Structure formats: C-alpha cells, structure tokens
Coordinates of C-alpha atoms and ligand atoms in Angstrom, one line a residue:
X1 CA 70.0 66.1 109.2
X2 CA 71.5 63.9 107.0
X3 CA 70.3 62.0 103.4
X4 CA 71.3 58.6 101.4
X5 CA 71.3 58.9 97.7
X6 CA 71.9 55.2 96.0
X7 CA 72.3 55.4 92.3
X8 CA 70.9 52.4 90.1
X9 CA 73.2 52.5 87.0
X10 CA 70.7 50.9 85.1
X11 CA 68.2 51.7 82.0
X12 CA 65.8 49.9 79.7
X13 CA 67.5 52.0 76.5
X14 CA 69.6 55.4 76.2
X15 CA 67.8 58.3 76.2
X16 CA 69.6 60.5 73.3
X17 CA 70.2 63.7 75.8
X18 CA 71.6 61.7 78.8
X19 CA 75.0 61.8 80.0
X20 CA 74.7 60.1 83.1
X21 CA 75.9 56.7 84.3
X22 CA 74.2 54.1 83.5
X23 CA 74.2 50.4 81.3
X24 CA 71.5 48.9 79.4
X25 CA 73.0 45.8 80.2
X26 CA 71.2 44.1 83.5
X27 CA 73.4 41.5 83.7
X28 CA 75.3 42.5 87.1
X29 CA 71.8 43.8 88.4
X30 CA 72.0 41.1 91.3
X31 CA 75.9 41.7 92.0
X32 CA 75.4 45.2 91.7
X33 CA 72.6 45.5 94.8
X34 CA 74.4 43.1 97.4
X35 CA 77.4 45.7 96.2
X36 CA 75.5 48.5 97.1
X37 CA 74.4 47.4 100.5
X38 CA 77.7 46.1 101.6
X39 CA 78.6 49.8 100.6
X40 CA 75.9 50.8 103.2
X41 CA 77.7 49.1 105.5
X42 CA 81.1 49.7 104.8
X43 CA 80.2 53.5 105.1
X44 CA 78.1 53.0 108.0
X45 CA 80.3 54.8 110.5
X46 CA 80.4 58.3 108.4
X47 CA 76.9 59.4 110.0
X48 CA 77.4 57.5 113.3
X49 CA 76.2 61.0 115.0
X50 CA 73.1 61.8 112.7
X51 CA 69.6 61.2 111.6
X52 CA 69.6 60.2 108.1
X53 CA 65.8 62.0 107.0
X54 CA 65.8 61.5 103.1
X55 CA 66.2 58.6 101.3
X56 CA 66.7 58.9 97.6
X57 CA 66.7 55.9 94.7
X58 CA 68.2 57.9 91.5
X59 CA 69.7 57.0 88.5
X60 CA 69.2 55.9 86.0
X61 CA 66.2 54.0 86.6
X62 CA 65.4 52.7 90.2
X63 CA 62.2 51.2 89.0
X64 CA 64.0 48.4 87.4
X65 CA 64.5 47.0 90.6
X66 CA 61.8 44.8 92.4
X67 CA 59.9 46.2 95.8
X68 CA 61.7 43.1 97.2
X69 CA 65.4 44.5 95.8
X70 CA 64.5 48.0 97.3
X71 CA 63.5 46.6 100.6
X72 CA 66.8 44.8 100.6
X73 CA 68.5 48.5 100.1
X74 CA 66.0 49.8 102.2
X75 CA 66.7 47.4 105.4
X76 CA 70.4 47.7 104.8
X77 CA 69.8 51.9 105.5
X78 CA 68.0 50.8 108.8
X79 CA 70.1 48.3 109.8
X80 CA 73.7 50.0 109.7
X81 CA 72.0 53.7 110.4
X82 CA 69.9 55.7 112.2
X83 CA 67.0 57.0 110.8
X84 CA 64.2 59.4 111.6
X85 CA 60.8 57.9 112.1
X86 CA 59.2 59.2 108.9
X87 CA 61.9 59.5 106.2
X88 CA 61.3 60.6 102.8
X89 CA 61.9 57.8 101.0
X90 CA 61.8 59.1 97.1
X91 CA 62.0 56.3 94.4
X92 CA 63.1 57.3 90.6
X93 CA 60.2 56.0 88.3
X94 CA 59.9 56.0 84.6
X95 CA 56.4 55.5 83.0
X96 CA 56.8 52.1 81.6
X97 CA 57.8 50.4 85.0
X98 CA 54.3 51.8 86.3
X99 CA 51.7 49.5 85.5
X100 CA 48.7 49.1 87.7
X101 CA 49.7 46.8 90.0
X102 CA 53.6 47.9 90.2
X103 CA 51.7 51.4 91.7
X104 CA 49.9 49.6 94.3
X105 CA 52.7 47.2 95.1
X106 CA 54.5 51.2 95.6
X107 CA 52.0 52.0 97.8
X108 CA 52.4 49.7 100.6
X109 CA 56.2 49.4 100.3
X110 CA 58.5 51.8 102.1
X111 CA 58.3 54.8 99.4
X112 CA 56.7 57.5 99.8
X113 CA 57.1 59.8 97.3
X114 CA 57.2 58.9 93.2
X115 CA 59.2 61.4 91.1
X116 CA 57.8 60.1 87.5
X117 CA 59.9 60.6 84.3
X118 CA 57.2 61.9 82.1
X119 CA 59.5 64.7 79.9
X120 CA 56.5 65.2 77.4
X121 CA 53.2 64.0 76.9
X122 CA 53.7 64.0 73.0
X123 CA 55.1 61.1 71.0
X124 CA 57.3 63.3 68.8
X125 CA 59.0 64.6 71.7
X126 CA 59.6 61.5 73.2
X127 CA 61.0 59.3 69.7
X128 CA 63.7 62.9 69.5
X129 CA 64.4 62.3 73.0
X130 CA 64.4 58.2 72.4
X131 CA 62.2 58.0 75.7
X132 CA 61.2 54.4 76.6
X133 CA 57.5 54.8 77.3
X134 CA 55.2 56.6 75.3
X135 CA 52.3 59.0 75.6
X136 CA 49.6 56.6 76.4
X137 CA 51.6 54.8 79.1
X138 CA 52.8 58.6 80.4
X139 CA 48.9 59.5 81.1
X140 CA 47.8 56.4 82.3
X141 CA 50.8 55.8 84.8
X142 CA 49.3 59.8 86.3
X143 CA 45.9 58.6 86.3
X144 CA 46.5 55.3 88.8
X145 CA 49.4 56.8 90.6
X146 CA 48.0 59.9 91.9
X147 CA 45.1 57.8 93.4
X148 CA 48.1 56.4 95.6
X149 CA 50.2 58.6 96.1
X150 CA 50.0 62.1 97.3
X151 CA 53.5 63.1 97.2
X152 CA 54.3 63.1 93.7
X153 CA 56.8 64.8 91.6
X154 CA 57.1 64.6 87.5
X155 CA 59.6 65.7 85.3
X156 CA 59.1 67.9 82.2
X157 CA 61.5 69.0 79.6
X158 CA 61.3 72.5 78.1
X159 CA 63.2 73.7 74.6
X160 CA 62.9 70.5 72.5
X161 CA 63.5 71.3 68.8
X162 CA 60.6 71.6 66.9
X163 CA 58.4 72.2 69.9
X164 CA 56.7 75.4 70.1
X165 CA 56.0 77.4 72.6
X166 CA 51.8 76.9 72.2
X167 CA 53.1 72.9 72.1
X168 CA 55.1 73.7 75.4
X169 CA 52.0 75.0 77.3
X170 CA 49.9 72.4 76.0
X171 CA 52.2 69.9 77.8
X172 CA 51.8 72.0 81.6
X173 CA 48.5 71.9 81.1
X174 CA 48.1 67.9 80.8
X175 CA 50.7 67.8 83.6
X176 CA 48.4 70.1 85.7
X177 CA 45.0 68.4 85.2
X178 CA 46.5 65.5 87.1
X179 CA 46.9 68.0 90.3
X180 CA 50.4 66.8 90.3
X181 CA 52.0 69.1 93.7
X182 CA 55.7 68.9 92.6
X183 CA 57.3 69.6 89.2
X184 CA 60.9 69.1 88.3
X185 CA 61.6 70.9 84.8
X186 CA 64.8 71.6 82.7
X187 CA 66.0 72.8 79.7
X188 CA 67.2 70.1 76.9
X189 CA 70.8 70.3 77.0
X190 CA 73.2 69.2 74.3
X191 CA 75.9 67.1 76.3
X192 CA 79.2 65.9 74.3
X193 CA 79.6 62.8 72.9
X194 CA 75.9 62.4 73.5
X195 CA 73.5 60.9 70.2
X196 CA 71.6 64.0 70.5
X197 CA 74.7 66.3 69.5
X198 CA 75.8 63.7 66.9
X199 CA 72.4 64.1 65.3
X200 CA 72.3 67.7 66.1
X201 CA 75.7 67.4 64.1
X202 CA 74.7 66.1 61.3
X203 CA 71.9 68.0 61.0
X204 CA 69.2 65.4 61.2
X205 CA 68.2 67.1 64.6
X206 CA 67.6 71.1 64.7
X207 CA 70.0 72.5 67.2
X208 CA 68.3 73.8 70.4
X209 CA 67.1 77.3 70.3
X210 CA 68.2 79.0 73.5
X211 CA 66.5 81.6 73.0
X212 CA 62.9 79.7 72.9
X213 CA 63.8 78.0 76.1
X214 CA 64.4 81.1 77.9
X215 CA 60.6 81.9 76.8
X216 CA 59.4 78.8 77.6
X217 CA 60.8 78.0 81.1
X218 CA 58.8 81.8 81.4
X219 CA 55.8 79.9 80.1
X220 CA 56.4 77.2 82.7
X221 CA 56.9 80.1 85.7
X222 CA 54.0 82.4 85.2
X223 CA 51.7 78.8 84.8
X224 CA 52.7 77.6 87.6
X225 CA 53.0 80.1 89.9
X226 CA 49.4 80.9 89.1
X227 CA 48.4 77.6 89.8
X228 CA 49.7 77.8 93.3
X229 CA 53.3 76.6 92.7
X230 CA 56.1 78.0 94.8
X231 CA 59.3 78.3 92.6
X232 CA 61.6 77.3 95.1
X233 CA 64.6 76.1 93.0
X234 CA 65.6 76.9 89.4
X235 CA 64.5 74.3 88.2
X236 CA 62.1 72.8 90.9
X237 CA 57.9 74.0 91.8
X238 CA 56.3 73.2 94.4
X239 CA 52.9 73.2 96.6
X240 CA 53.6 74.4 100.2
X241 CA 54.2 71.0 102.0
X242 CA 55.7 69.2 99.2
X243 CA 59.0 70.6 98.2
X244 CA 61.5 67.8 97.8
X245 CA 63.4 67.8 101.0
X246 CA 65.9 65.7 99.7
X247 CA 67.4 68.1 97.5
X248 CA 66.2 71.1 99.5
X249 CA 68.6 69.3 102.2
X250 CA 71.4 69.4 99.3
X251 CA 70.7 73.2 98.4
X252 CA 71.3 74.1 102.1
X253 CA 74.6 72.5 102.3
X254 CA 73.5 69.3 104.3
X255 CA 75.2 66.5 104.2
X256 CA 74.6 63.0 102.3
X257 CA 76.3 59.6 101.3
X258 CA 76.0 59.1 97.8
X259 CA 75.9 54.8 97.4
X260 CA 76.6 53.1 93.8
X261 CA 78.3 53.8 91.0
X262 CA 79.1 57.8 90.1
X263 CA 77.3 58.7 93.1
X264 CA 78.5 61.8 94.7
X265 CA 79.0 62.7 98.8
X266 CA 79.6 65.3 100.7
X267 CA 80.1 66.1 104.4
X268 CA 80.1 69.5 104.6
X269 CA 83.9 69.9 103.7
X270 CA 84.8 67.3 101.5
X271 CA 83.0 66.2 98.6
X272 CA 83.7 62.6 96.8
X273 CA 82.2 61.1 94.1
X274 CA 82.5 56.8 93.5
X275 CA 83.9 55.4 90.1
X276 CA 81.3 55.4 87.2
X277 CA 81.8 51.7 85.8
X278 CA 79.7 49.3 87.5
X279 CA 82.5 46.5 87.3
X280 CA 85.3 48.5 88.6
X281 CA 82.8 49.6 91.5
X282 CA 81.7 45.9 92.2
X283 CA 85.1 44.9 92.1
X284 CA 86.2 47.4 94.8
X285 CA 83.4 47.0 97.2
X286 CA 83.6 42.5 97.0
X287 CA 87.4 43.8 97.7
X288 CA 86.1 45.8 101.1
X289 CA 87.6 48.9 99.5
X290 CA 85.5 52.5 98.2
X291 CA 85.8 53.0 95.1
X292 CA 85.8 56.8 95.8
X293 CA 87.7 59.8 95.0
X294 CA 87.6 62.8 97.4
X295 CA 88.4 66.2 97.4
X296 CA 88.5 68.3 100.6
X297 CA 87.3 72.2 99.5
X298 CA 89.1 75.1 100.2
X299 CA 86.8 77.9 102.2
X300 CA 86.7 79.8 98.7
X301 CA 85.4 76.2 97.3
X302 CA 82.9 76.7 99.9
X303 CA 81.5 80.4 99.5
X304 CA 81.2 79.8 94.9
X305 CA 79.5 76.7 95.7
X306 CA 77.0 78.7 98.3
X307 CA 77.0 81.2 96.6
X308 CA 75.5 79.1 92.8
X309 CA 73.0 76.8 95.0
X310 CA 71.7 80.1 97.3
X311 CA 70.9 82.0 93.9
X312 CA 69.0 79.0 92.8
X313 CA 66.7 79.0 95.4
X314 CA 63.7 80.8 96.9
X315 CA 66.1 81.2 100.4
X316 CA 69.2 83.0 98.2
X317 CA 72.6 84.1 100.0
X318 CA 72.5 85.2 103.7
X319 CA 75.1 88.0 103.8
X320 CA 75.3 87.2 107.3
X321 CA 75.9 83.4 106.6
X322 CA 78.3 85.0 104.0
X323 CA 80.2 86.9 106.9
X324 CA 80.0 84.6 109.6
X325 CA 81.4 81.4 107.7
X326 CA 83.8 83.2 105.4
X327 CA 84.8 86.0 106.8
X328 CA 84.3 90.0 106.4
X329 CA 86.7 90.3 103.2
X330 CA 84.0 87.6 101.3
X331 CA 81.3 89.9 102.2
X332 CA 82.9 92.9 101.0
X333 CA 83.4 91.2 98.0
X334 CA 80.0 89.7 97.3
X335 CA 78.4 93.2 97.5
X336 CA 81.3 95.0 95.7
X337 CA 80.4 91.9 92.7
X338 CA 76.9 91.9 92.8
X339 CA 76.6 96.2 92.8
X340 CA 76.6 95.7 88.7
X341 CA 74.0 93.1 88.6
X342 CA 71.6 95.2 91.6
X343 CA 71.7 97.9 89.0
X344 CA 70.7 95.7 86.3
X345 CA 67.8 94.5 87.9
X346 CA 69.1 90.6 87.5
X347 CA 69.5 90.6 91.8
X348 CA 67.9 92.4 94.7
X349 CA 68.9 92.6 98.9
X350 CA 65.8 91.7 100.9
X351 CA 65.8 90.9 104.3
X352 CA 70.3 90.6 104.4
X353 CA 69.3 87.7 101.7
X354 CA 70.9 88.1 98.2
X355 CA 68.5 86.8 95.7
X356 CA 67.6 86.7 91.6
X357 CA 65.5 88.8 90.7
X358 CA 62.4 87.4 87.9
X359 CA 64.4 88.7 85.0
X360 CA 67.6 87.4 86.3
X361 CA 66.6 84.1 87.3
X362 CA 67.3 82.0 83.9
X363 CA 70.6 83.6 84.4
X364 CA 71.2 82.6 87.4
X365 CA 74.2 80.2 87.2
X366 CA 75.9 82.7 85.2
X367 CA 75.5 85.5 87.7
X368 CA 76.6 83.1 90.2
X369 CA 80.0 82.5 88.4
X370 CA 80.8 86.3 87.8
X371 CA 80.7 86.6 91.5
X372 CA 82.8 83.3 92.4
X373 CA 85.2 84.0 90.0
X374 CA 87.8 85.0 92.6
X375 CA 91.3 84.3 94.4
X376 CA 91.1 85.3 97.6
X377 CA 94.5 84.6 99.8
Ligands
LIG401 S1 66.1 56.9 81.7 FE1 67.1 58.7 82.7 S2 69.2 57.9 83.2 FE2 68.3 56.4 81.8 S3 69.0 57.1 79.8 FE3 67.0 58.1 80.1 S4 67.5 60.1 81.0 FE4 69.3 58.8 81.2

C-alpha cells in the first residue's frame, strides 16, 4: 500500500504561527499544477509494483484550486499509476473556500474526505493567529458540510495565549455539536523567524504557557475520549472507521511520493524532500529534472524514527518488529532505555508492544529521543 501527498504552496494570507511553504502570491498557480502533474509522471515508475490507496491535497491551501484543477491532478494519479478502487482521496480545506455551493461541487468530485481548518471558533483567537476566515464562516462551513460529507476531519489549536482553559473546552464543545468523527489538534508552537515570535518578542503577544497546554490537550483527551473518540495518534482522534489512513499509512512506515514544492518522500529506506521555492521547482520539472534531495537512512535512522512514530500512536513499538528488523542488540537496548521510564509510569509493555502511558503521552516525543539517542556500530 502506497499514498500520494501533492503540496499546494499556496495561501490567501500568512497565518502568524506557520512555518511551512507556501506564497500568497497566485501568480504561478497555473504553471505550478501542469508542474505538478508532469511530476506525477516523471515519478511514475517509483510505485510501478503498488497500489497507491490515499491520496492527500496539503499545503498550504488545496482549496484554492478549482474542482476542475484537482481533477486535472487527480486524472494525472490515475493515468501514470495504479490505484485501488476506492482511494481516500483527502482534500485540505480552509473555511473561507467553503461556501455553499463549493461543498456540493466537493461532493460529487473525486474527494472524499474534507479535513477543514477551523483552529478556533472564537474571533480573538483567530485575528492572534491572523486566520483568513472568521467565526461565522467557521460554523456555517460545519453546518453545510457535514450534510455532505461523512468523512470529515477539523483541526483545532490548543494553548493560544490568552485562552483559558474554560475558553478551550468551550471550543470542543462547538466542534462536537457538529458530530464531526475526526479531530486533528496541536499545540500552538512558536516557530523562528515566524510573526508570532517577533510579536511574542516584542511583547505585544504573551508567550505561550506550556504549562496550560499540557492541561489543555488533557482537556481535549478526557472530552473526547468520552465522546467515543479513539486517541490513536498524538495529536489525531478518531471514531472507529474514520481514522485518517493516509497518515496512519505514514505512522506505520508505508511508503508515499510527496509531489510539489517542499514535499517530502519516502520508500521505506530513503527519504527525500523537493526544493521549497515554487520557481526553482517549476524550473526543474519544465527542465525534466526533480528538484529533490535524498537521503538513504542508516538502520539506526530506521529504529529512532520507529521508535518516535510507534510512541505516537495507539499501536506503539513491537519489540518483535524491534528484533526482527534491527536486530537482538536494538532490543536489548530499547528495554535497557525504557526500564527508567516503565518505573516512572511514562511507558508500559502490553502485549510485546512498547507504548505511552496517559501521563506520559504529552511527553512522548521526548521519551522517544532519550531512547534513540544512540550509536550503535
Ligand atoms: S493556511 Fe495553513 S499553510 Fe497557509 S499560512 Fe495558514 S497555517 Fe500556513
């Protein structure tokens, strides 16, 4: 099994928090998508032997492109590779994009499954966070949507300055009176060179408070879980039936072709990621060349990077995955690491699975590096 993840490196303004790639600029839109799917085809014979299963439109924001654009991408996929008969076919939507009428146009294209940028349902939250929609269109894009969609996912963001943790709860709540089955939800982080830590900087912007997040992503589990959400990723809730297989598929170590700009690949071995500048990578690609980088991982690359996803998630590490691709001496290791953290209560053995334990679980990546952090010859 096999997944496509195309990056549209485009947005409607910059979100203060956001470090990832992306212009405001639409100019090269049209250049950009004919360079996309000539990457589709350029890469075609990388999964000559498998089933691609997932389709995913990140970015940046995929629903600045037209239904007609994304069938374009979307025929490309078919056309150079083989795909299952029922893909997932996830599209990147931010509020404002979703009218009435765009939803229903959604409906009878090719996507099946909306993953809706909400991040709050408050205005404050959403002029810090310099959000291009606002709370009335962030409602009414829930209301209309999940009368056409059943496989929805919406994103939330937890530890905003300012926002308390009564303001926090408030915001589940709205999310789950719209019987949403999927939420995505992370902490705000302060990236470098980002607005949000030049305001933060100059003290125009209260720092985050780590310590509230860590109470509020609580907030968020105990909610959720009580509503019938499965916490199945760190960051990531689900109904049974609707986790996101696309990243699931990335959590297990699958492999996937990452398409546009700054997109990211990996076969299993090697990992590569494509330039992030949308001129350089249009450039390349007119040229017939990728604009990628690639690295191929060493087998202790392998086990830290196995070792950080499996603590993320509901299926943790498989000692006997553990032994079997890396070997007796990576075993030993892992369960000489992890004794200190077992005693702690932060991780627990169940079933020959290593996995986080409730208290350890917003601690998770940092666990994961004390027991990665090694040489092994
Ligand atoms: S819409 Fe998404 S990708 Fe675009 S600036 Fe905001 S957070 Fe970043």
């Amino acid at each position: 099994m096999s997944g496509i993840y195309i990056h549209i490196p485009f947005c409607k303004q910059a979100c203060h928090y956001c470090d990832f790639h992306f212009s405001t600029s639409l100019k090269k839109k049209d250049e950009l998508i004919n360079a996309l799917s000539k990457e589709l085809e350029l890469r075609k014979n990388e999964f000559k032997h498998t089933t691609i299963e997932t389709i995913y439109f990140g970015g940046g924001t995929p629903s600045l492109l037209t239904n007609e654009e994304l069938q374009f991408l979307i025929d490309s996929i078919y056309r150079h590779y083989k795909v299952t008969e029922n893909p997932e076919v996830t599209l990147e939507a931010n509020p404002d994009d979703l009218s009435n009428d765009r939803i229903t146009e959604l409906a009878n294209s090719s996507v099946n499954r909306l993953s809706i940028g909400i991040q709050s349902f408050f205005e404050t939250d959403l002029n810090l966070m310099n959000r291009a929609h606002n709370a009335e269109e962030a409602k009414a894009c829930l209301e209309t949507a999940t009368k056409h969609f059943a496989n929805i996912s919406l994103d939330l963001i937890y530890g905003i300055p300012g926002a308390s943790n009564k303001h926090w709860l408030k915001n589940i709540e709205i999310a789950l009176s719209y019987n949403i089955p999927h939420i995505s939800s992370y902490a705000l982080t302060v990236e470098p060179k980002t607005a949000l830590a030049s305001f933060i900087k100059k003290g125009i912007i209260d720092d985050v408070d780590d310590e509230q997040a860590h109470e509020q992503f609580h907030i968020l589990k105990e909610k959720l879980e009580a509503e019938g959400f499965i916490h199945y990723e760190l960051s990531n809730f689900g109904k049974d039936g609707f986790f996101s297989q696309n990243n699931s598929a990335y959590w297990k170590g699958k492999s996937y072709i990452g398409i546009g700009p700054s997109a990211h690949s990996f076969n299993g071995t090697q990992r590569g990621w494509n330039v992030s500048n949308n001129s350089k990578y249009i450039e390349a690609i007119q040229q017939k060349k990728l604009p990628i980088e690639v690295e191929t991982l060493t087998l202790t690359d392998q086990y830290n990077e196995y070792i950080m996803t499996g603590l993320r998630t509901i299926w943790g590490v498989s000692l006997e995955n553990v032994e079997k691709r890396f070997g007796t001496k990576f075993k030993d290791y892992l369960n000489e690491q992890s004794e200190v953290f077992i005693n702690q209560h932060l991780l627990y053995i169940d079933d020959g699975h290593l996995r986080v334990t409730k208290k350890g679980q917003f601690l998770s990546d940092g666990i994961a590096s004390e027991l990665f952090k090694i040489n092994l010859s």
